[in-house]
Amino acid sequence: MVCSVTVTVTEAHRTIDAVWRIESAKLIAALTRMVRDVGLAEELAQDALVAALEQWPSSGVPSNPGAWLMTIAKRRAIDHFRHLKMAERKHEEIGLDLETTQQAIEVEPDEVPDDLLRLIFTACHPVLKTEARVALTLRLLGGLTTDEIARAFLVPESTVAQRIVRAKRTLAQKKVPFEVPAGPELAERLGSVLEVVYLIFNEGYSATAGDDWMRPQLCADAMRLGRILAGLAPQEPEVFGLVALMELQASRSRARVTPEGEPILLLDQNRAKWDRLLIGHGLAALERAESLSRARGPYVLQAAIAACHARAGAPEDTDWERIAALYGELAEVTPSPVVELNRAVAVSMASGPEAALPLVDELAASPALARYHLLPTVRGDLLAKVGRLAEARAEFERAASLTRNSRERDVLLARAKAAAGE
């Protein structure tokens, strides 16, 4: 059944694009369960998309586009198996097999959530390198094209294409099962899934390179993936912690840049521009996470820190002592020099720059932070506050030389000039 309203080719393509973003993950997930091959499942889904591009502009958009795509993809799957079997033996010998195959690839509605969860764990399998996990996740679960992923991460399209091809090949060669892991493996694999989603969000929230301070669409894609995951794993506190963290951070998006795209630091932001709806959603997700477990994991702790900022009506209302304590707790859960650097910032706000400088000076010797531009940024800020302006200028200039984001570089160079009185 199709809609009676006639659509133009442009309107149909726009609709197809929207449908694909919504339905592609469910489609690929169901097909992967059928054919047990992520690469083949994506090819079958793409075949269905091509059919939609060919037929919908003239026939109209189906009333249930997702079901239409699934029907076409299933037919392609049967054709695929028929071709394979005919290559092995005579046509008359495979009739029963084809009937069995068609029955096997029927999709029960109740299985769709499980299929999506399996696809997430497959795309984020630790057997893949991190950049491959990110690219494959955005491709299979985000519905992004190779070109869109390449533009988002400022890498050549061919690089992204190679990562995706290699990732699918690796999953096939390693015979990675299409399943949700159980037992002790679940915690490890869930960590990999959450890491990928948060990496996608972070690249959108604070772009590591290029001319833009933010890439909002990547943030939106990551939050959508996080909400899907929360719906599929409703008893996992860290999933809700990550959703809370992303929503609380994203609530500040409109206040983080000037109309010209220049960055605005947290304490200088107009908090009236913060999205109160997102803050409400984030605080609710944090409450859910904390109700599921008394032991707080890294994402729940980071969300609790973000909540301290969200609850403060003005910078001076921020509970910096609690933030410093939460960073201390986070450092125990996931020891990291970056966490210690953030704790030092909170200590400086709670107790003054003199209390924080020794902490930052200790971190300066850490090899892990040797090329981390935020270390000299923080040290420069503390030095400026205690009046050691020449040293502060040198730190800001060093930070500017380390960042790959042009907007951030301009801000750091401006701070270097300010420290020099220029």
Short mmCIF file of C-alpha atoms in Angstrom, two decimals:
data_model
loop_
_atom_site.label_atom_id
_atom_site.label_comp_id
_atom_site.label_asym_id
_atom_site.label_seq_id
_atom_site.Cartn_x
_atom_site.Cartn_y
_atom_site.Cartn_z
CA MET A 1 0.00 0.00 0.00
CA VAL A 2 1.35 3.44 -0.89
CA CYS A 3 0.33 6.96 0.00
CA SER A 4 -2.03 8.61 -2.43
CA VAL A 5 -0.18 11.91 -2.33
CA THR A 6 2.05 12.43 -5.34
CA VAL A 7 5.59 13.43 -4.43
CA THR A 8 8.34 15.02 -6.45
CA VAL A 9 11.66 13.27 -6.94
CA THR A 10 13.31 15.74 -4.54
CA GLU A 11 10.63 15.22 -1.88
CA ALA A 12 10.87 11.46 -2.26
CA HIS A 13 14.66 11.51 -1.91
CA ARG A 14 14.36 13.72 1.17
CA THR A 15 11.85 11.28 2.65
CA ILE A 16 14.03 8.30 1.78
CA ASP A 17 16.99 9.95 3.52
CA ALA A 18 14.91 10.52 6.67
CA VAL A 19 13.51 6.97 6.59
CA TRP A 20 16.99 5.53 6.12
CA ARG A 21 18.31 7.38 9.18
CA ILE A 22 15.47 5.93 11.26
CA GLU A 23 15.16 2.43 9.83
CA SER A 24 18.62 1.44 8.59
CA ALA A 25 19.97 0.22 11.95
CA LYS A 26 16.92 -2.00 12.59
CA LEU A 27 17.04 -3.24 9.01
CA ILE A 28 20.74 -4.14 9.11
CA ALA A 29 20.39 -5.68 12.57
CA ALA A 30 17.55 -7.96 11.49
CA LEU A 31 19.36 -8.91 8.29
CA THR A 32 22.55 -9.70 10.20
CA ARG A 33 20.64 -12.17 12.35
CA MET A 34 19.27 -13.75 9.18
CA VAL A 35 22.48 -14.05 7.17
CA ARG A 36 25.05 -14.01 10.02
CA ASP A 37 27.30 -11.57 8.15
CA VAL A 38 27.38 -7.82 8.87
CA GLY A 39 28.90 -7.02 5.50
CA LEU A 40 26.30 -8.98 3.54
CA ALA A 41 23.50 -7.54 5.69
CA GLU A 42 24.57 -3.99 4.85
CA GLU A 43 24.75 -4.85 1.15
CA LEU A 44 21.21 -6.24 1.23
CA ALA A 45 19.99 -3.14 3.07
CA GLN A 46 21.69 -0.92 0.50
CA ASP A 47 19.98 -2.90 -2.29
CA ALA A 48 16.63 -2.12 -0.66
CA LEU A 49 17.60 1.56 -0.46
CA VAL A 50 18.47 1.60 -4.16
CA ALA A 51 15.09 0.05 -4.92
CA ALA A 52 13.38 2.77 -2.91
CA LEU A 53 15.28 5.47 -4.79
CA GLU A 54 14.16 3.91 -8.06
CA GLN A 55 10.51 3.25 -7.20
CA TRP A 56 9.22 5.72 -4.61
CA PRO A 57 9.44 8.88 -6.75
CA SER A 58 6.93 7.33 -9.18
CA SER A 59 4.96 4.90 -7.01
CA GLY A 60 4.73 7.07 -3.91
CA VAL A 61 6.15 6.61 -0.42
CA PRO A 62 4.78 3.46 1.30
CA SER A 63 2.61 3.95 4.36
CA ASN A 64 5.04 1.69 6.25
CA PRO A 65 8.42 2.43 4.62
CA GLY A 66 10.41 0.36 7.09
CA ALA A 67 8.38 -2.76 6.34
CA TRP A 68 8.70 -2.09 2.60
CA LEU A 69 12.49 -1.92 2.87
CA MET A 70 12.57 -5.10 4.95
CA THR A 71 10.46 -6.97 2.41
CA ILE A 72 12.76 -5.97 -0.46
CA ALA A 73 15.88 -6.84 1.55
CA LYS A 74 14.48 -10.26 2.47
CA ARG A 75 13.78 -10.99 -1.21
CA ARG A 76 17.36 -10.02 -2.02
CA ALA A 77 18.56 -12.35 0.75
CA ILE A 78 16.59 -15.26 -0.69
CA ASP A 79 17.96 -14.47 -4.16
CA HIS A 80 21.46 -14.44 -2.69
CA PHE A 81 21.06 -17.88 -1.11
CA ARG A 82 19.41 -19.24 -4.26
CA HIS A 83 22.40 -18.09 -6.31
CA LEU A 84 24.85 -19.72 -3.89
CA LYS A 85 22.96 -23.00 -3.78
CA MET A 86 22.50 -23.16 -7.56
CA ALA A 87 26.24 -22.81 -7.92
CA GLU A 88 26.61 -25.94 -5.80
CA ARG A 89 23.90 -28.28 -7.13
CA LYS A 90 20.95 -28.58 -9.44
CA HIS A 91 17.95 -26.31 -9.10
CA GLU A 92 15.45 -29.11 -8.37
CA GLU A 93 17.47 -30.22 -5.36
CA ILE A 94 17.22 -26.92 -3.52
CA GLY A 95 13.50 -26.17 -3.46
CA LEU A 96 13.07 -27.44 0.09
CA ASP A 97 16.16 -25.56 1.25
CA LEU A 98 14.82 -22.29 -0.17
CA GLU A 99 11.50 -22.74 1.60
CA THR A 100 13.38 -23.35 4.86
CA THR A 101 15.58 -20.30 4.23
CA GLN A 102 12.57 -18.05 3.63
CA GLN A 103 11.00 -19.22 6.89
CA ALA A 104 14.29 -18.68 8.73
CA ILE A 105 14.54 -15.03 7.72
CA GLU A 106 11.10 -14.02 8.90
CA VAL A 107 11.49 -11.28 11.51
CA GLU A 108 9.47 -11.32 14.70
CA PRO A 109 8.73 -7.78 15.98
CA ASP A 110 9.79 -8.73 19.51
CA GLU A 111 13.25 -9.64 18.25
CA VAL A 112 14.04 -6.21 16.77
CA PRO A 113 15.37 -4.68 20.03
CA ASP A 114 17.55 -7.74 20.64
CA ASP A 115 18.88 -7.53 17.09
CA LEU A 116 19.81 -3.87 17.55
CA LEU A 117 21.62 -4.65 20.78
CA ARG A 118 23.52 -7.47 19.07
CA LEU A 119 24.47 -5.13 16.22
CA ILE A 120 25.80 -2.51 18.63
CA PHE A 121 27.99 -5.09 20.40
CA THR A 122 29.17 -6.46 17.05
CA ALA A 123 30.10 -3.06 15.57
CA CYS A 124 31.96 -2.13 18.76
CA HIS A 125 33.78 -5.44 19.20
CA PRO A 126 37.28 -5.05 20.74
CA VAL A 127 38.76 -7.12 17.90
CA LEU A 128 38.45 -3.90 15.84
CA LYS A 129 40.65 -0.83 16.24
CA THR A 130 38.97 2.15 17.88
CA GLU A 131 38.74 4.23 14.70
CA ALA A 132 37.23 1.25 12.88
CA ARG A 133 34.63 0.78 15.62
CA VAL A 134 33.66 4.46 15.37
CA ALA A 135 33.34 4.40 11.57
CA LEU A 136 31.41 1.12 11.51
CA THR A 137 29.06 2.25 14.29
CA LEU A 138 28.23 5.51 12.52
CA ARG A 139 27.74 3.61 9.27
CA LEU A 140 25.57 0.77 10.58
CA LEU A 141 23.78 2.39 13.51
CA GLY A 142 23.95 6.08 12.66
CA GLY A 143 22.93 5.67 9.04
CA LEU A 144 25.72 8.03 7.92
CA THR A 145 27.32 7.77 4.50
CA THR A 146 31.05 7.28 4.13
CA ASP A 147 31.36 10.86 2.93
CA GLU A 148 29.49 12.21 5.97
CA ILE A 149 31.73 10.30 8.36
CA ALA A 150 34.84 11.51 6.54
CA ARG A 151 33.71 15.14 6.67
CA ALA A 152 32.82 14.85 10.35
CA PHE A 153 36.28 13.58 11.27
CA LEU A 154 38.21 15.55 8.65
CA VAL A 155 39.80 12.52 7.02
CA PRO A 156 39.71 11.41 3.37
CA GLU A 157 36.62 9.49 2.32
CA SER A 158 38.86 6.68 1.06
CA THR A 159 40.31 6.31 4.56
CA VAL A 160 36.87 5.86 6.10
CA ALA A 161 35.83 3.45 3.35
CA GLN A 162 38.94 1.33 3.96
CA ARG A 163 38.30 1.28 7.71
CA ILE A 164 34.74 0.07 7.18
CA VAL A 165 35.73 -2.58 4.64
CA ARG A 166 38.54 -3.86 6.86
CA ALA A 167 36.26 -3.86 9.91
CA LYS A 168 33.61 -6.00 8.19
CA ARG A 169 36.29 -8.32 6.84
CA THR A 170 37.83 -8.69 10.31
CA LEU A 171 34.47 -9.49 11.89
CA ALA A 172 33.92 -12.20 9.27
CA GLN A 173 37.43 -13.64 9.50
CA LYS A 174 37.38 -13.73 13.30
CA LYS A 175 33.88 -15.25 13.19
CA VAL A 176 32.61 -12.71 15.71
CA PRO A 177 29.22 -14.04 16.84
CA PHE A 178 26.14 -11.88 16.40
CA GLU A 179 25.18 -11.88 20.07
CA VAL A 180 25.13 -9.96 23.30
CA PRO A 181 27.97 -11.30 25.47
CA ALA A 182 27.19 -12.81 28.85
CA GLY A 183 28.94 -13.04 32.18
CA PRO A 184 32.21 -11.19 32.83
CA GLU A 185 32.64 -10.45 29.11
CA LEU A 186 29.52 -8.27 29.14
CA ALA A 187 31.09 -5.56 31.32
CA GLU A 188 34.21 -5.38 29.14
CA ARG A 189 32.25 -5.30 25.90
CA LEU A 190 29.76 -2.75 27.25
CA GLY A 191 32.70 -0.51 28.09
CA SER A 192 33.81 -0.70 24.46
CA VAL A 193 30.31 0.23 23.25
CA LEU A 194 30.06 3.22 25.59
CA GLU A 195 33.57 4.35 24.67
CA VAL A 196 32.66 4.45 20.97
CA VAL A 197 29.45 6.41 21.55
CA TYR A 198 31.24 8.92 23.79
CA LEU A 199 34.10 9.31 21.33
CA ILE A 200 31.55 10.22 18.66
CA PHE A 201 29.91 12.72 21.01
CA ASN A 202 33.20 14.29 22.07
CA GLU A 203 34.33 14.81 18.48
CA GLY A 204 31.10 16.70 17.89
CA TYR A 205 31.26 18.63 21.17
CA SER A 206 34.91 19.73 20.95
CA ALA A 207 36.28 19.06 17.49
CA THR A 208 39.91 17.98 17.65
CA ALA A 209 40.79 19.55 14.30
CA GLY A 210 39.51 21.87 11.60
CA ASP A 211 37.85 25.28 11.61
CA ASP A 212 34.71 24.52 13.64
CA TRP A 213 34.60 24.43 17.42
CA MET A 214 31.61 22.08 17.37
CA ARG A 215 29.97 19.61 14.99
CA PRO A 216 26.42 19.41 16.37
CA GLN A 217 25.24 16.58 14.11
CA LEU A 218 27.81 14.20 15.61
CA CYS A 219 26.55 15.11 19.09
CA ALA A 220 22.99 14.40 17.97
CA ASP A 221 24.01 11.05 16.43
CA ALA A 222 25.80 10.01 19.62
CA MET A 223 22.87 11.00 21.84
CA ARG A 224 20.49 9.06 19.60
CA LEU A 225 22.73 5.98 19.88
CA GLY A 226 22.89 6.45 23.64
CA ARG A 227 19.10 6.61 23.95
CA ILE A 228 18.75 3.48 21.81
CA LEU A 229 21.23 1.71 24.05
CA ALA A 230 19.38 2.85 27.19
CA GLY A 231 16.17 1.42 25.80
CA LEU A 232 17.89 -1.87 25.02
CA ALA A 233 19.82 -2.16 28.31
CA PRO A 234 17.48 -0.64 30.92
CA GLN A 235 19.31 -2.15 33.92
CA GLU A 236 22.81 -0.87 33.10
CA PRO A 237 23.66 2.23 35.21
CA GLU A 238 26.65 3.23 33.08
CA VAL A 239 24.44 3.44 29.99
CA PHE A 240 22.17 5.94 31.73
CA GLY A 241 25.25 7.69 33.11
CA LEU A 242 26.54 8.23 29.60
CA VAL A 243 23.15 9.44 28.35
CA ALA A 244 23.00 11.88 31.28
CA LEU A 245 26.54 13.10 30.64
CA MET A 246 25.92 13.73 26.94
CA GLU A 247 22.59 15.49 27.51
CA LEU A 248 23.95 17.70 30.28
CA GLN A 249 26.95 18.69 28.18
CA ALA A 250 24.86 19.18 25.05
CA SER A 251 22.53 21.49 26.99
CA ARG A 252 25.30 24.11 26.89
CA SER A 253 25.81 23.94 23.11
CA ARG A 254 24.04 27.18 22.18
CA ALA A 255 26.08 29.11 24.74
CA ARG A 256 29.48 27.67 23.78
CA VAL A 257 30.11 29.73 20.63
CA THR A 258 29.68 33.31 19.48
CA PRO A 259 27.63 34.08 16.34
CA GLU A 260 30.98 34.05 14.52
CA GLY A 261 31.78 30.56 15.80
CA GLU A 262 34.37 31.59 18.40
CA PRO A 263 34.53 29.43 21.56
CA ILE A 264 33.08 30.73 24.83
CA LEU A 265 34.52 29.19 28.00
CA LEU A 266 32.18 27.67 30.59
CA LEU A 267 32.42 30.43 33.16
CA ASP A 268 31.78 33.09 30.51
CA GLN A 269 28.68 31.48 29.02
CA ASN A 270 25.22 33.03 29.12
CA ARG A 271 23.41 30.38 31.15
CA ALA A 272 20.04 31.64 29.96
CA LYS A 273 20.93 29.96 26.66
CA TRP A 274 21.38 26.57 28.29
CA ASP A 275 18.72 24.10 27.18
CA ARG A 276 16.58 23.47 30.27
CA LEU A 277 14.74 20.56 28.61
CA LEU A 278 18.00 18.72 27.95
CA ILE A 279 19.14 19.48 31.50
CA GLY A 280 15.92 17.99 32.83
CA HIS A 281 16.38 14.87 30.72
CA GLY A 282 20.02 14.59 31.79
CA LEU A 283 19.26 14.93 35.50
CA ALA A 284 16.49 12.32 35.18
CA ALA A 285 18.90 9.90 33.46
CA LEU A 286 21.47 10.51 36.20
CA GLU A 287 18.86 9.81 38.87
CA ARG A 288 17.97 6.57 37.08
CA ALA A 289 21.64 5.57 36.89
CA GLU A 290 22.22 6.21 40.58
CA SER A 291 19.08 4.25 41.50
CA LEU A 292 20.38 1.17 39.67
CA SER A 293 23.64 0.88 41.60
CA ARG A 294 25.29 2.44 44.64
CA ALA A 295 28.72 1.93 43.07
CA ARG A 296 29.24 4.79 40.63
CA GLY A 297 31.15 4.08 37.41
CA PRO A 298 33.11 6.60 35.33
CA TYR A 299 30.18 7.85 33.22
CA VAL A 300 27.89 8.24 36.23
CA LEU A 301 30.62 10.20 38.05
CA GLN A 302 31.24 12.45 35.04
CA ALA A 303 27.50 13.03 34.74
CA ALA A 304 27.38 13.97 38.42
CA ILE A 305 30.11 16.55 37.75
CA ALA A 306 28.18 17.94 34.78
CA ALA A 307 25.08 18.08 36.98
CA CYS A 308 26.91 20.37 39.43
CA HIS A 309 27.37 22.87 36.60
CA ALA A 310 23.82 22.41 35.32
CA ARG A 311 22.32 23.14 38.75
CA ALA A 312 24.35 26.34 39.24
CA GLY A 313 22.39 29.40 38.14
CA ALA A 314 25.58 31.45 38.01
CA PRO A 315 29.31 30.57 37.97
CA GLU A 316 29.73 31.67 41.59
CA ASP A 317 27.00 29.21 42.64
CA THR A 318 29.00 26.21 41.43
CA ASP A 319 29.85 23.67 44.14
CA TRP A 320 33.55 23.36 43.25
CA GLU A 321 34.40 21.43 46.41
CA ARG A 322 31.95 18.70 45.41
CA ILE A 323 33.32 18.71 41.86
CA ALA A 324 36.87 18.31 43.18
CA ALA A 325 35.70 15.41 45.38
CA LEU A 326 33.92 13.75 42.46
CA TYR A 327 37.08 14.03 40.34
CA GLY A 328 38.99 12.42 43.20
CA GLU A 329 36.49 9.55 43.19
CA LEU A 330 36.76 9.31 39.41
CA ALA A 331 40.56 9.12 39.67
CA GLU A 332 40.18 6.08 41.92
CA VAL A 333 37.78 4.35 39.50
CA THR A 334 39.73 5.18 36.34
CA PRO A 335 43.22 6.51 37.17
CA SER A 336 44.25 9.01 34.50
CA PRO A 337 46.45 12.12 34.29
CA VAL A 338 43.62 13.86 32.39
CA VAL A 339 41.26 13.25 35.30
CA GLU A 340 43.92 14.57 37.68
CA LEU A 341 44.27 17.69 35.51
CA ASN A 342 40.52 18.28 35.71
CA ARG A 343 40.66 17.77 39.47
CA ALA A 344 43.39 20.39 39.68
CA VAL A 345 41.11 22.87 37.86
CA ALA A 346 38.34 22.17 40.39
CA VAL A 347 40.81 22.57 43.28
CA SER A 348 41.88 25.95 41.88
CA MET A 349 38.27 27.11 41.78
CA ALA A 350 37.55 25.80 45.28
CA SER A 351 40.78 26.73 47.03
CA GLY A 352 42.65 29.13 44.75
CA PRO A 353 45.32 28.83 42.04
CA GLU A 354 48.15 28.50 44.55
CA ALA A 355 46.65 25.21 45.77
CA ALA A 356 46.34 23.83 42.25
CA LEU A 357 49.69 24.85 40.72
CA PRO A 358 51.74 22.15 42.47
CA LEU A 359 49.26 19.50 41.24
CA VAL A 360 49.60 20.71 37.65
CA ASP A 361 53.39 20.97 37.91
CA GLU A 362 53.51 17.29 38.91
CA LEU A 363 51.45 16.39 35.85
CA ALA A 364 53.84 18.26 33.56
CA ALA A 365 56.22 15.32 33.88
CA SER A 366 53.63 12.81 32.64
CA PRO A 367 54.53 11.40 29.20
CA ALA A 368 50.82 10.85 28.54
CA LEU A 369 50.23 14.62 28.59
CA ALA A 370 53.33 15.63 26.62
CA ARG A 371 51.26 16.58 23.55
CA TYR A 372 48.01 17.36 25.37
CA HIS A 373 47.27 21.02 24.72
CA LEU A 374 44.98 21.43 27.74
CA LEU A 375 47.89 20.90 30.18
CA PRO A 376 49.72 24.12 29.17
CA THR A 377 46.31 25.82 28.83
CA VAL A 378 45.45 25.08 32.46
CA ARG A 379 48.94 25.89 33.68
CA GLY A 380 48.90 29.18 31.75
CA ASP A 381 45.58 30.11 33.35
CA LEU A 382 46.87 29.39 36.85
CA LEU A 383 50.12 31.28 36.26
CA ALA A 384 48.18 34.29 34.98
CA LYS A 385 46.01 34.29 38.09
CA VAL A 386 49.05 34.38 40.39
CA GLY A 387 50.69 37.15 38.35
CA ARG A 388 53.44 35.13 36.62
CA LEU A 389 52.46 36.60 33.27
CA ALA A 390 55.61 35.87 31.24
CA GLU A 391 55.39 32.20 32.10
CA ALA A 392 51.65 32.24 31.40
CA ARG A 393 52.25 33.66 27.94
CA ALA A 394 54.75 30.90 27.12
CA GLU A 395 52.25 28.25 28.25
CA PHE A 396 49.42 29.68 26.13
CA GLU A 397 51.71 29.83 23.10
CA ARG A 398 52.74 26.22 23.66
CA ALA A 399 49.10 25.18 23.95
CA ALA A 400 48.32 27.00 20.69
CA SER A 401 51.09 25.09 18.96
CA LEU A 402 49.65 21.75 20.12
CA THR A 403 45.96 22.14 19.26
CA ARG A 404 44.76 21.16 15.79
CA ASN A 405 41.56 23.21 16.03
CA SER A 406 41.95 26.64 14.46
CA ARG A 407 39.22 28.27 16.59
CA GLU A 408 40.87 27.10 19.78
CA ARG A 409 44.27 28.19 18.51
CA ASP A 410 43.01 31.74 17.98
CA VAL A 411 41.64 31.87 21.53
CA LEU A 412 44.91 30.64 23.01
CA LEU A 413 47.01 33.11 21.03
CA ALA A 414 44.69 35.92 22.18
CA ARG A 415 45.23 34.85 25.77
CA ALA A 416 48.99 34.81 25.21
CA LYS A 417 48.82 38.41 23.97
CA ALA A 418 46.67 39.41 26.93
CA ALA A 419 49.18 37.92 29.35
CA ALA A 420 51.89 39.99 27.68
CA GLY A 421 49.77 43.13 27.98
CA GLU A 422 49.36 43.48 24.22
#
